[in-house]
PDB file of C-alpha atoms in Angstrom:
ATOM      1  CA  MET A  39      -6.239 -71.218   9.107  1.00 41.00           C
ATOM      2  CA  THR A  40      -2.788 -70.248  10.540  1.00 50.00           C
ATOM      3  CA  VAL A  41      -0.475 -67.496   8.950  1.00 48.00           C
ATOM      4  CA  THR A  42       1.595 -70.531   7.355  1.00 67.00           C
ATOM      5  CA  GLN A  43      -1.711 -72.358   5.753  1.00 64.00           C
ATOM      6  CA  SER A  44      -3.184 -68.900   4.608  1.00 82.00           C
ATOM      7  CA  HIS A  45       0.261 -68.669   3.311  1.00 80.00           C
ATOM      8  CA  GLN A  46       0.634 -71.988   1.736  1.00 86.00           C
ATOM      9  CA  SER A  47      -3.067 -71.921   0.091  1.00 89.00           C
ATOM     10  CA  LEU A  48      -2.502 -68.439  -1.644  1.00 90.00           C
ATOM     11  CA  LEU A  49       0.698 -70.001  -2.906  1.00 93.00           C
ATOM     12  CA  GLU A  50      -0.688 -73.308  -4.037  1.00 95.00           C
ATOM     13  CA  THR A  51      -3.580 -71.078  -5.650  1.00 96.00           C
ATOM     14  CA  CYS A  52      -1.002 -69.048  -7.684  1.00 97.00           C
ATOM     15  CA  ILE A  53       0.843 -71.584  -9.088  1.00 97.00           C
ATOM     16  CA  GLN A  54      -2.066 -73.579 -10.187  1.00 98.00           C
ATOM     17  CA  ASN A  55      -3.677 -69.828 -11.801  1.00 98.00           C
ATOM     18  CA  CYS A  56       0.046 -69.778 -13.178  1.00 98.00           C
ATOM     19  CA  LEU A  57      -0.219 -72.941 -14.835  1.00 98.00           C
ATOM     20  CA  ASP A  58      -3.599 -71.994 -16.143  1.00 98.00           C
ATOM     21  CA  CYS A  59      -2.380 -69.393 -17.410  1.00 98.00           C
ATOM     22  CA  LEU A  60       0.407 -70.312 -19.321  1.00 98.00           C
ATOM     23  CA  ARG A  61      -1.547 -73.054 -20.798  1.00 98.00           C
ATOM     24  CA  GLU A  62      -4.351 -70.770 -22.188  1.00 98.00           C
ATOM     25  CA  CYS A  63      -1.969 -68.122 -23.289  1.00 98.00           C
ATOM     26  CA  GLU A  64       0.185 -71.802 -25.539  1.00 98.00           C
ATOM     27  CA  ASN A  65      -3.105 -72.421 -26.768  1.00 98.00           C
ATOM     28  CA  CYS A  66      -4.076 -69.026 -27.807  1.00 98.00           C
ATOM     29  CA  ALA A  67      -0.443 -68.741 -29.453  1.00 97.00           C
ATOM     30  CA  THR A  68      -0.708 -71.374 -31.084  1.00 97.00           C
ATOM     31  CA  ALA A  69      -4.470 -70.807 -32.641  1.00 96.00           C
ATOM     32  CA  CYS A  70      -3.381 -67.254 -33.877  1.00 96.00           C
ATOM     33  CA  LEU A  71      -0.747 -69.342 -35.695  1.00 95.00           C
ATOM     34  CA  ASP A  72      -2.244 -71.316 -37.231  1.00 94.00           C
ATOM     35  CA  SER A  73      -5.407 -68.546 -38.340  1.00 90.00           C
ATOM     36  CA  ASP A  74      -5.418 -67.077 -41.571  1.00 88.00           C
ATOM     37  CA  MET A  75      -5.088 -63.855 -40.544  1.00 87.00           C
ATOM     38  CA  VAL A  76      -1.221 -64.505 -38.697  1.00 90.00           C
ATOM     39  CA  GLN A  77      -0.249 -60.989 -39.528  1.00 92.00           C
ATOM     40  CA  MET A  78      -3.112 -58.772 -37.493  1.00 92.00           C
ATOM     41  CA  MET A  79      -2.283 -61.590 -34.533  1.00 94.00           C
ATOM     42  CA  ALA A  80       0.925 -61.004 -34.260  1.00 95.00           C
ATOM     43  CA  GLN A  81       1.074 -58.836 -31.275  1.00 97.00           C
ATOM     44  CA  CYS A  82      -1.048 -61.045 -29.575  1.00 97.00           C
ATOM     45  CA  ILE A  83       1.199 -64.018 -30.349  1.00 97.00           C
ATOM     46  CA  LYS A  84       3.984 -61.957 -28.869  1.00 98.00           C
ATOM     47  CA  LEU A  85       2.345 -60.920 -25.670  1.00 98.00           C
ATOM     48  CA  CYS A  86       1.279 -64.688 -25.117  1.00 98.00           C
ATOM     49  CA  ARG A  87       4.364 -66.071 -25.196  1.00 98.00           C
ATOM     50  CA  ASP A  88       5.858 -63.664 -23.175  1.00 98.00           C
ATOM     51  CA  CYS A  89       3.029 -64.112 -20.687  1.00 98.00           C
ATOM     52  CA  ALA A  90       3.245 -68.087 -20.911  1.00 98.00           C
ATOM     53  CA  ASP A  91       6.960 -67.740 -20.304  1.00 98.00           C
ATOM     54  CA  THR A  92       6.849 -65.131 -17.098  1.00 98.00           C
ATOM     55  CA  CYS A  93       3.897 -67.554 -16.115  1.00 98.00           C
ATOM     56  CA  ASP A  94       6.096 -70.501 -16.085  1.00 98.00           C
ATOM     57  CA  ILE A  95       9.220 -69.268 -14.856  1.00 97.00           C
ATOM     58  CA  CYS A  96       6.913 -67.990 -11.897  1.00 97.00           C
ATOM     59  CA  ALA A  97       5.319 -71.034 -10.960  1.00 97.00           C
ATOM     60  CA  ARG A  98       8.446 -73.106 -11.081  1.00 97.00           C
ATOM     61  CA  PHE A  99      10.359 -69.962  -8.946  1.00 96.00           C
ATOM     62  CA  MET A 100       6.942 -70.212  -6.227  1.00 95.00           C
ATOM     63  CA  ALA A 101       6.975 -74.123  -6.034  1.00 95.00           C
ATOM     64  CA  ARG A 102      11.003 -73.627  -4.971  1.00 94.00           C
ATOM     65  CA  ASN A 103      10.352 -71.079  -2.309  1.00 91.00           C
ATOM     66  CA  SER A 104      12.553 -68.899  -3.753  1.00 93.00           C
ATOM     67  CA  ASP A 105      13.353 -65.286  -2.278  1.00 92.00           C
ATOM     68  CA  LEU A 106      12.924 -63.813  -5.374  1.00 93.00           C
ATOM     69  CA  HIS A 107       9.276 -65.224  -6.473  1.00 91.00           C
ATOM     70  CA  ALA A 108       7.503 -61.946  -4.964  1.00 92.00           C
ATOM     71  CA  GLN A 109       9.753 -59.786  -7.266  1.00 94.00           C
ATOM     72  CA  LEU A 110       8.629 -62.586  -9.979  1.00 96.00           C
ATOM     73  CA  CYS A 111       4.661 -62.444  -8.882  1.00 96.00           C
ATOM     74  CA  ALA A 112       4.830 -58.757  -9.800  1.00 96.00           C
ATOM     75  CA  VAL A 113       6.438 -59.012 -13.230  1.00 97.00           C
ATOM     76  CA  CYS A 114       4.377 -61.637 -14.237  1.00 98.00           C
ATOM     77  CA  ALA A 115       1.225 -59.863 -13.372  1.00 98.00           C
ATOM     78  CA  GLU A 116       2.288 -56.941 -15.495  1.00 98.00           C
ATOM     79  CA  ALA A 117       3.181 -59.646 -17.926  1.00 98.00           C
ATOM     80  CA  CYS A 118      -0.685 -61.074 -17.929  1.00 98.00           C
ATOM     81  CA  ASP A 119      -2.241 -57.658 -17.666  1.00 98.00           C
ATOM     82  CA  ARG A 120       0.235 -56.908 -20.727  1.00 98.00           C
ATOM     83  CA  CYS A 121      -1.732 -59.866 -22.570  1.00 98.00           C
ATOM     84  CA  ALA A 122      -5.296 -59.950 -21.056  1.00 98.00           C
ATOM     85  CA  ALA A 123      -5.351 -56.313 -22.351  1.00 98.00           C
ATOM     86  CA  GLU A 124      -4.217 -57.414 -26.462  1.00 97.00           C
ATOM     87  CA  CYS A 125      -6.497 -60.136 -25.920  1.00 97.00           C
ATOM     88  CA  GLU A 126      -9.450 -58.482 -25.570  1.00 97.00           C
ATOM     89  CA  LYS A 127      -8.791 -56.476 -28.396  1.00 96.00           C
ATOM     90  CA  HIS A 128     -10.112 -59.821 -30.530  1.00 95.00           C
ATOM     91  CA  ASP A 129     -13.351 -61.544 -30.503  1.00 93.00           C
ATOM     92  CA  HIS A 130     -11.660 -65.227 -31.181  1.00 95.00           C
ATOM     93  CA  GLU A 131     -12.714 -67.646 -28.044  1.00 97.00           C
ATOM     94  CA  HIS A 132      -9.310 -68.672 -27.660  1.00 97.00           C
ATOM     95  CA  CYS A 133      -8.457 -64.574 -26.523  1.00 97.00           C
ATOM     96  CA  LYS A 134     -11.525 -64.374 -24.848  1.00 98.00           C
ATOM     97  CA  LYS A 135      -9.998 -67.393 -23.144  1.00 98.00           C
ATOM     98  CA  CYS A 136      -6.679 -66.071 -22.521  1.00 98.00           C
ATOM     99  CA  ALA A 137      -7.750 -62.841 -21.378  1.00 98.00           C
ATOM    100  CA  GLN A 138      -9.724 -64.371 -18.564  1.00 98.00           C
ATOM    101  CA  ALA A 139      -6.924 -67.116 -17.153  1.00 98.00           C
ATOM    102  CA  CYS A 140      -4.447 -63.964 -17.335  1.00 98.00           C
ATOM    103  CA  ARG A 141      -6.984 -61.540 -15.494  1.00 98.00           C
ATOM    104  CA  ARG A 142      -6.923 -64.228 -12.579  1.00 98.00           C
ATOM    105  CA  CYS A 143      -3.542 -64.992 -12.355  1.00 98.00           C
ATOM    106  CA  ALA A 144      -2.503 -60.853 -12.596  1.00 98.00           C
ATOM    107  CA  GLU A 145      -5.124 -60.859  -9.272  1.00 97.00           C
ATOM    108  CA  SER A 146      -3.383 -63.875  -7.518  1.00 97.00           C
ATOM    109  CA  CYS A 147       0.082 -62.965  -8.346  1.00 97.00           C
ATOM    110  CA  ARG A 148      -0.596 -59.316  -6.890  1.00 96.00           C
ATOM    111  CA  GLN A 149      -1.931 -60.936  -4.331  1.00 94.00           C
ATOM    112  CA  MET A 150       1.221 -63.079  -3.261  1.00 93.00           C
ATOM    113  CA  ALA A 151       3.601 -59.923  -4.305  1.00 92.00           C
ATOM    114  CA  SER A 152       1.823 -57.875  -1.609  1.00 91.00           C
ATOM    115  CA  ALA A 153       1.552 -60.871   1.138  1.00 88.00           C
ATOM    116  CA  MET A 154       5.408 -61.116   0.630  1.00 79.00           C
ATOM    117  CA  ALA A 155       6.188 -57.376   1.165  1.00 71.00           C
TER     118      ALA A 155
END
């Protein structure tokens, strides 16, 4: 595999992980908003929304091969870590799925940011 193919594979994986994470964060935020304990889940909702938006912009910058995508990947990894840490505090299935997607995305974004450094 050439360096270019390796980078392309890493890029495609990272974009997919961002999109998967975005979807799980939106699902989690929606489920939290629909719950009877919406006030208790306020921080979870906030972090899910921040993470979803960060994943969206990160995937878009990678897709267009922006010179800024490495920096965005670093920010996205941070947003994912924060969201995962919050979701891991809750026993809801949607929170568990969100935390898993966030952890995968954070790792992938860290790899992308390092590859671009």
